[in-house]
Coordinates of C-alpha atoms in Angstrom, one line a residue:
M1 CA -8.9 -1.8 -11.1
Q2 CA -6.8 -4.3 -9.4
N3 CA -4.9 -3.7 -7.1
L4 CA -0.5 -3.9 -8.4
F5 CA 2.4 -4.2 -6.5
V6 CA 4.8 -2.2 -7.7
V7 CA 9.2 -3.2 -7.6
T8 CA 12.0 -1.3 -9.1
G9 CA 15.2 -2.7 -10.4
G10 CA 12.6 -6.5 -10.3
S11 CA 15.1 -8.4 -12.2
R12 CA 17.2 -10.1 -10.3
G13 CA 18.0 -9.6 -6.2
I14 CA 16.7 -9.4 -3.8
G15 CA 13.8 -7.4 -5.7
A16 CA 13.6 -10.9 -7.9
Q17 CA 12.7 -12.4 -4.6
I18 CA 10.8 -9.8 -4.2
A19 CA 8.8 -9.8 -6.8
R20 CA 8.2 -13.6 -6.7
Q21 CA 6.3 -13.8 -2.7
A22 CA 4.8 -11.2 -3.5
A23 CA 2.8 -11.7 -6.8
R24 CA 1.4 -14.8 -4.1
H25 CA -0.9 -12.2 -2.9
Y26 CA -1.3 -8.8 -6.1
P27 CA 0.1 -8.3 -9.1
V28 CA 2.9 -8.0 -10.6
V29 CA 5.0 -5.2 -12.0
I30 CA 9.1 -4.7 -12.2
T31 CA 10.7 -2.4 -13.7
Y32 CA 14.7 -2.3 -14.7
R33 CA 17.5 -0.7 -17.2
S34 CA 19.0 -3.7 -18.4
R35 CA 18.9 -7.2 -18.9
A36 CA 15.9 -7.7 -19.9
D37 CA 16.2 -10.7 -20.5
E38 CA 16.4 -12.1 -16.8
A39 CA 13.0 -9.5 -16.4
T40 CA 11.3 -11.6 -19.2
K41 CA 12.6 -14.9 -17.5
L42 CA 10.8 -13.3 -13.6
V43 CA 7.4 -13.0 -15.7
R44 CA 7.1 -15.4 -17.1
D45 CA 8.1 -17.7 -14.2
I46 CA 5.6 -15.7 -12.3
E47 CA 3.2 -16.3 -14.4
A48 CA 4.0 -20.6 -15.0
A49 CA 3.2 -20.3 -10.8
G50 CA -0.9 -18.9 -11.7
G51 CA 0.3 -15.1 -10.8
Q52 CA 0.2 -11.7 -12.9
A53 CA 3.4 -9.9 -14.4
W54 CA 4.4 -7.4 -16.1
A55 CA 8.1 -5.8 -17.1
I56 CA 8.3 -2.4 -17.5
C57 CA 12.6 -1.0 -18.8
A58 CA 13.0 2.5 -17.1
D59 CA 16.1 4.3 -15.3
V60 CA 15.0 5.5 -12.4
G61 CA 17.0 7.9 -11.9
D62 CA 15.7 9.4 -15.8
E63 CA 13.0 11.5 -14.7
A64 CA 11.0 11.1 -18.4
A65 CA 11.3 7.7 -18.2
M66 CA 10.0 7.4 -14.3
T67 CA 6.9 9.4 -15.6
D68 CA 6.8 7.3 -18.7
A69 CA 6.4 4.6 -16.6
F70 CA 4.2 4.8 -13.8
A71 CA 1.6 5.6 -17.2
Q72 CA 1.3 2.4 -18.2
I73 CA 1.9 1.1 -15.0
D74 CA -2.1 3.5 -14.3
A75 CA -3.4 1.7 -17.5
L76 CA -2.9 -1.8 -15.5
G77 CA -4.4 -0.4 -12.4
S78 CA -4.1 1.3 -8.9
I79 CA -0.8 0.8 -6.8
A80 CA -1.2 -0.9 -3.6
V81 CA 2.3 -0.8 -2.4
L82 CA 5.7 0.1 -4.6
V83 CA 8.9 -1.1 -3.2
N84 CA 12.3 1.5 -4.3
N85 CA 14.5 -1.7 -4.5
A86 CA 16.3 -0.1 -7.5
G87 CA 19.8 0.7 -6.7
V88 CA 23.5 0.2 -7.6
T89 CA 26.7 0.2 -5.3
G90 CA 29.7 3.0 -8.0
G91 CA 32.0 -0.3 -7.8
T92 CA 34.7 -0.6 -4.8
A93 CA 36.5 2.6 -4.0
R94 CA 38.5 4.3 -0.3
V95 CA 36.8 8.1 -0.2
D96 CA 40.4 9.7 -1.1
E97 CA 39.7 7.9 -4.8
V98 CA 35.7 7.7 -5.3
R99 CA 35.4 9.5 -8.7
A100 CA 33.3 12.7 -9.5
E101 CA 30.9 10.7 -12.1
T102 CA 30.7 7.9 -9.2
L103 CA 29.0 10.0 -7.3
A104 CA 27.3 11.6 -8.7
E105 CA 26.2 8.1 -10.7
V106 CA 25.9 6.8 -6.9
W107 CA 23.2 9.8 -6.1
R108 CA 20.9 9.5 -9.8
V109 CA 20.1 6.2 -9.1
N110 CA 20.2 5.1 -5.0
V111 CA 19.0 8.4 -4.3
T112 CA 16.9 10.9 -7.3
G113 CA 15.0 7.3 -7.8
A114 CA 13.8 6.6 -4.8
F115 CA 12.4 10.4 -4.4
I116 CA 11.1 10.5 -8.6
A117 CA 9.2 6.5 -7.5
A118 CA 8.0 8.1 -3.9
R119 CA 7.2 10.7 -5.8
E120 CA 4.8 9.5 -8.1
A121 CA 3.2 6.5 -5.9
V122 CA 2.5 9.7 -2.8
R123 CA 0.3 11.2 -6.0
R124 CA -1.7 8.5 -6.3
M125 CA -2.1 6.8 -3.3
S126 CA -2.6 9.6 -1.4
T127 CA -6.0 9.7 0.0
A128 CA -5.4 14.0 0.3
R129 CA -5.2 13.6 -4.2
G130 CA -8.2 10.9 -4.4
G131 CA -6.1 7.6 -4.0
A132 CA -7.3 5.1 -1.9
G133 CA -3.8 5.1 0.2
G134 CA -1.2 2.1 -0.1
V135 CA 1.8 1.5 1.5
I136 CA 5.8 2.3 0.4
V137 CA 9.2 0.1 0.9
N138 CA 12.3 1.6 1.3
V139 CA 15.3 -1.3 0.7
S140 CA 18.1 0.5 1.8
S141 CA 21.3 -0.7 3.2
A142 CA 22.8 -1.8 7.0
A143 CA 26.3 0.1 4.8
S144 CA 24.0 3.3 6.2
V145 CA 24.6 3.0 9.9
L146 CA 27.6 0.6 9.6
G147 CA 29.8 2.9 6.6
S148 CA 30.9 0.4 4.8
A149 CA 34.9 1.8 5.1
H150 CA 37.7 1.2 2.5
T151 CA 35.1 -0.7 0.6
W152 CA 31.6 1.8 -0.3
V153 CA 31.4 5.0 1.4
H154 CA 29.8 6.7 -1.7
Y155 CA 27.0 3.8 -1.3
A156 CA 27.4 4.1 2.9
A157 CA 25.8 8.0 2.3
S158 CA 23.4 7.0 -0.3
K159 CA 21.7 4.2 1.8
G160 CA 21.8 7.2 4.7
A161 CA 19.2 9.6 2.8
M162 CA 17.0 7.6 1.7
D163 CA 16.4 6.6 5.2
T164 CA 16.0 10.3 6.0
M165 CA 14.0 10.2 3.1
T166 CA 11.9 7.7 4.3
V167 CA 11.2 8.6 8.2
G168 CA 10.9 12.1 6.7
L169 CA 8.1 10.7 4.3
A170 CA 6.8 9.3 6.8
R171 CA 5.3 11.9 8.7
E172 CA 4.7 14.0 6.1
V173 CA 2.1 11.5 4.2
A174 CA 0.7 9.2 7.4
R175 CA -2.0 11.2 7.5
E176 CA -2.7 10.4 4.4
G177 CA -3.4 6.7 4.3
I178 CA 0.3 5.7 3.0
R179 CA 2.3 3.7 5.6
V180 CA 6.6 4.4 4.0
N181 CA 9.2 2.9 5.9
A182 CA 12.9 0.7 4.6
V183 CA 14.2 -2.4 5.3
R184 CA 18.4 -2.7 6.3
P185 CA 19.8 -5.6 5.1
G186 CA 22.9 -6.7 5.7
L187 CA 25.3 -9.1 4.5
I188 CA 23.3 -11.0 1.4
D189 CA 23.9 -14.1 -0.8
T190 CA 23.8 -11.9 -3.8
E191 CA 25.4 -11.0 -6.9
I192 CA 26.2 -7.2 -5.2
Q193 CA 28.7 -9.2 -2.4
R194 CA 31.3 -10.5 -6.2
D195 CA 32.3 -6.2 -5.7
R196 CA 34.2 -7.5 -2.5
P197 CA 37.4 -8.5 -1.4
P198 CA 36.9 -12.4 -1.0
Q199 CA 39.6 -11.7 1.8
L200 CA 37.0 -8.8 3.7
L201 CA 34.0 -11.0 2.4
A202 CA 35.1 -13.8 4.9
Q203 CA 36.2 -11.3 7.3
M204 CA 32.7 -9.7 7.0
V205 CA 30.4 -13.5 7.2
A206 CA 32.7 -13.9 10.5
A207 CA 32.2 -11.2 12.2
I208 CA 28.3 -11.8 11.3
P209 CA 27.5 -13.4 15.3
M210 CA 23.8 -15.6 13.1
G211 CA 27.5 -16.2 11.2
R212 CA 26.5 -16.7 7.5
M213 CA 25.3 -14.4 5.3
G214 CA 21.6 -13.1 5.1
T215 CA 19.1 -14.7 1.9
A216 CA 17.1 -12.3 -0.5
E217 CA 14.6 -14.9 0.4
E218 CA 14.5 -13.1 3.9
M219 CA 14.9 -9.8 3.0
A220 CA 11.3 -10.0 0.2
Q221 CA 9.9 -11.8 3.4
T222 CA 11.1 -9.0 5.3
V223 CA 9.9 -6.9 3.2
L224 CA 6.3 -8.6 2.6
W225 CA 5.7 -8.7 5.4
L226 CA 5.8 -4.3 5.6
A227 CA 4.3 -4.2 3.2
S228 CA 0.9 -6.9 4.9
P229 CA -2.0 -5.6 6.7
A230 CA -0.1 -6.6 9.8
A231 CA 2.7 -4.1 9.6
S232 CA -0.6 -2.0 10.1
Y233 CA 0.5 0.1 12.9
V234 CA 4.2 0.5 11.8
T235 CA 5.7 3.5 9.6
G236 CA 9.1 5.8 9.6
A237 CA 10.4 2.6 10.6
L238 CA 14.2 1.6 9.5
L239 CA 14.3 -2.5 9.9
D240 CA 17.6 -3.3 10.0
A241 CA 18.2 -7.5 8.7
R242 CA 21.7 -7.7 9.6
G243 CA 21.9 -11.4 11.3
G244 CA 22.1 -8.9 14.4
L245 CA 25.6 -6.9 13.5

């Protein structure tokens, strides 16, 4: 069975770049909820470059859909790496304006989705369950540290939950051959930034010591390092990649 690199929410942005770079070393599976055209194009691009890739439509916050997605992945090979990348911001809102349905959706995707995917990966990777071990990398956010006041405290809180899950799960499965880490990107030049007011975005960029936004390619390289043997003694880490902020 071939060893697979799985990326949730892999059709665009940071997830797509992770998939592109991972495909140089692994057969890649991405999951996506919408934007089938972008997922299909990514798979074709990877194949055109000589790699192997598959795209599976599945909502990470839907337990039945993800259970089915992992069953489909089982038919392709064994999971060596899972990247929990799928996420939503819930749009911009102050805490005194945020709606309960927004909170529910952000938690469903960002927290429940990450737990479900990690659960399914551990069941397959754990040496205690007959697996060969593996790596889980969670894509968190600098928002979990900075709070994202005036824009999306709700999103920041969901990423705080992901950070806690990363540390706890890492300790839980460290002796079962599984490493679990998180990358906390700062301001990255992707579609997600379009939710921010332009003036606020300019102020945020100005506050970054390196004086610029990061790129999806840079975040992908960080994830690939954590997934590689070069990080073999790294687990339970929350790696900040935010230009010095």
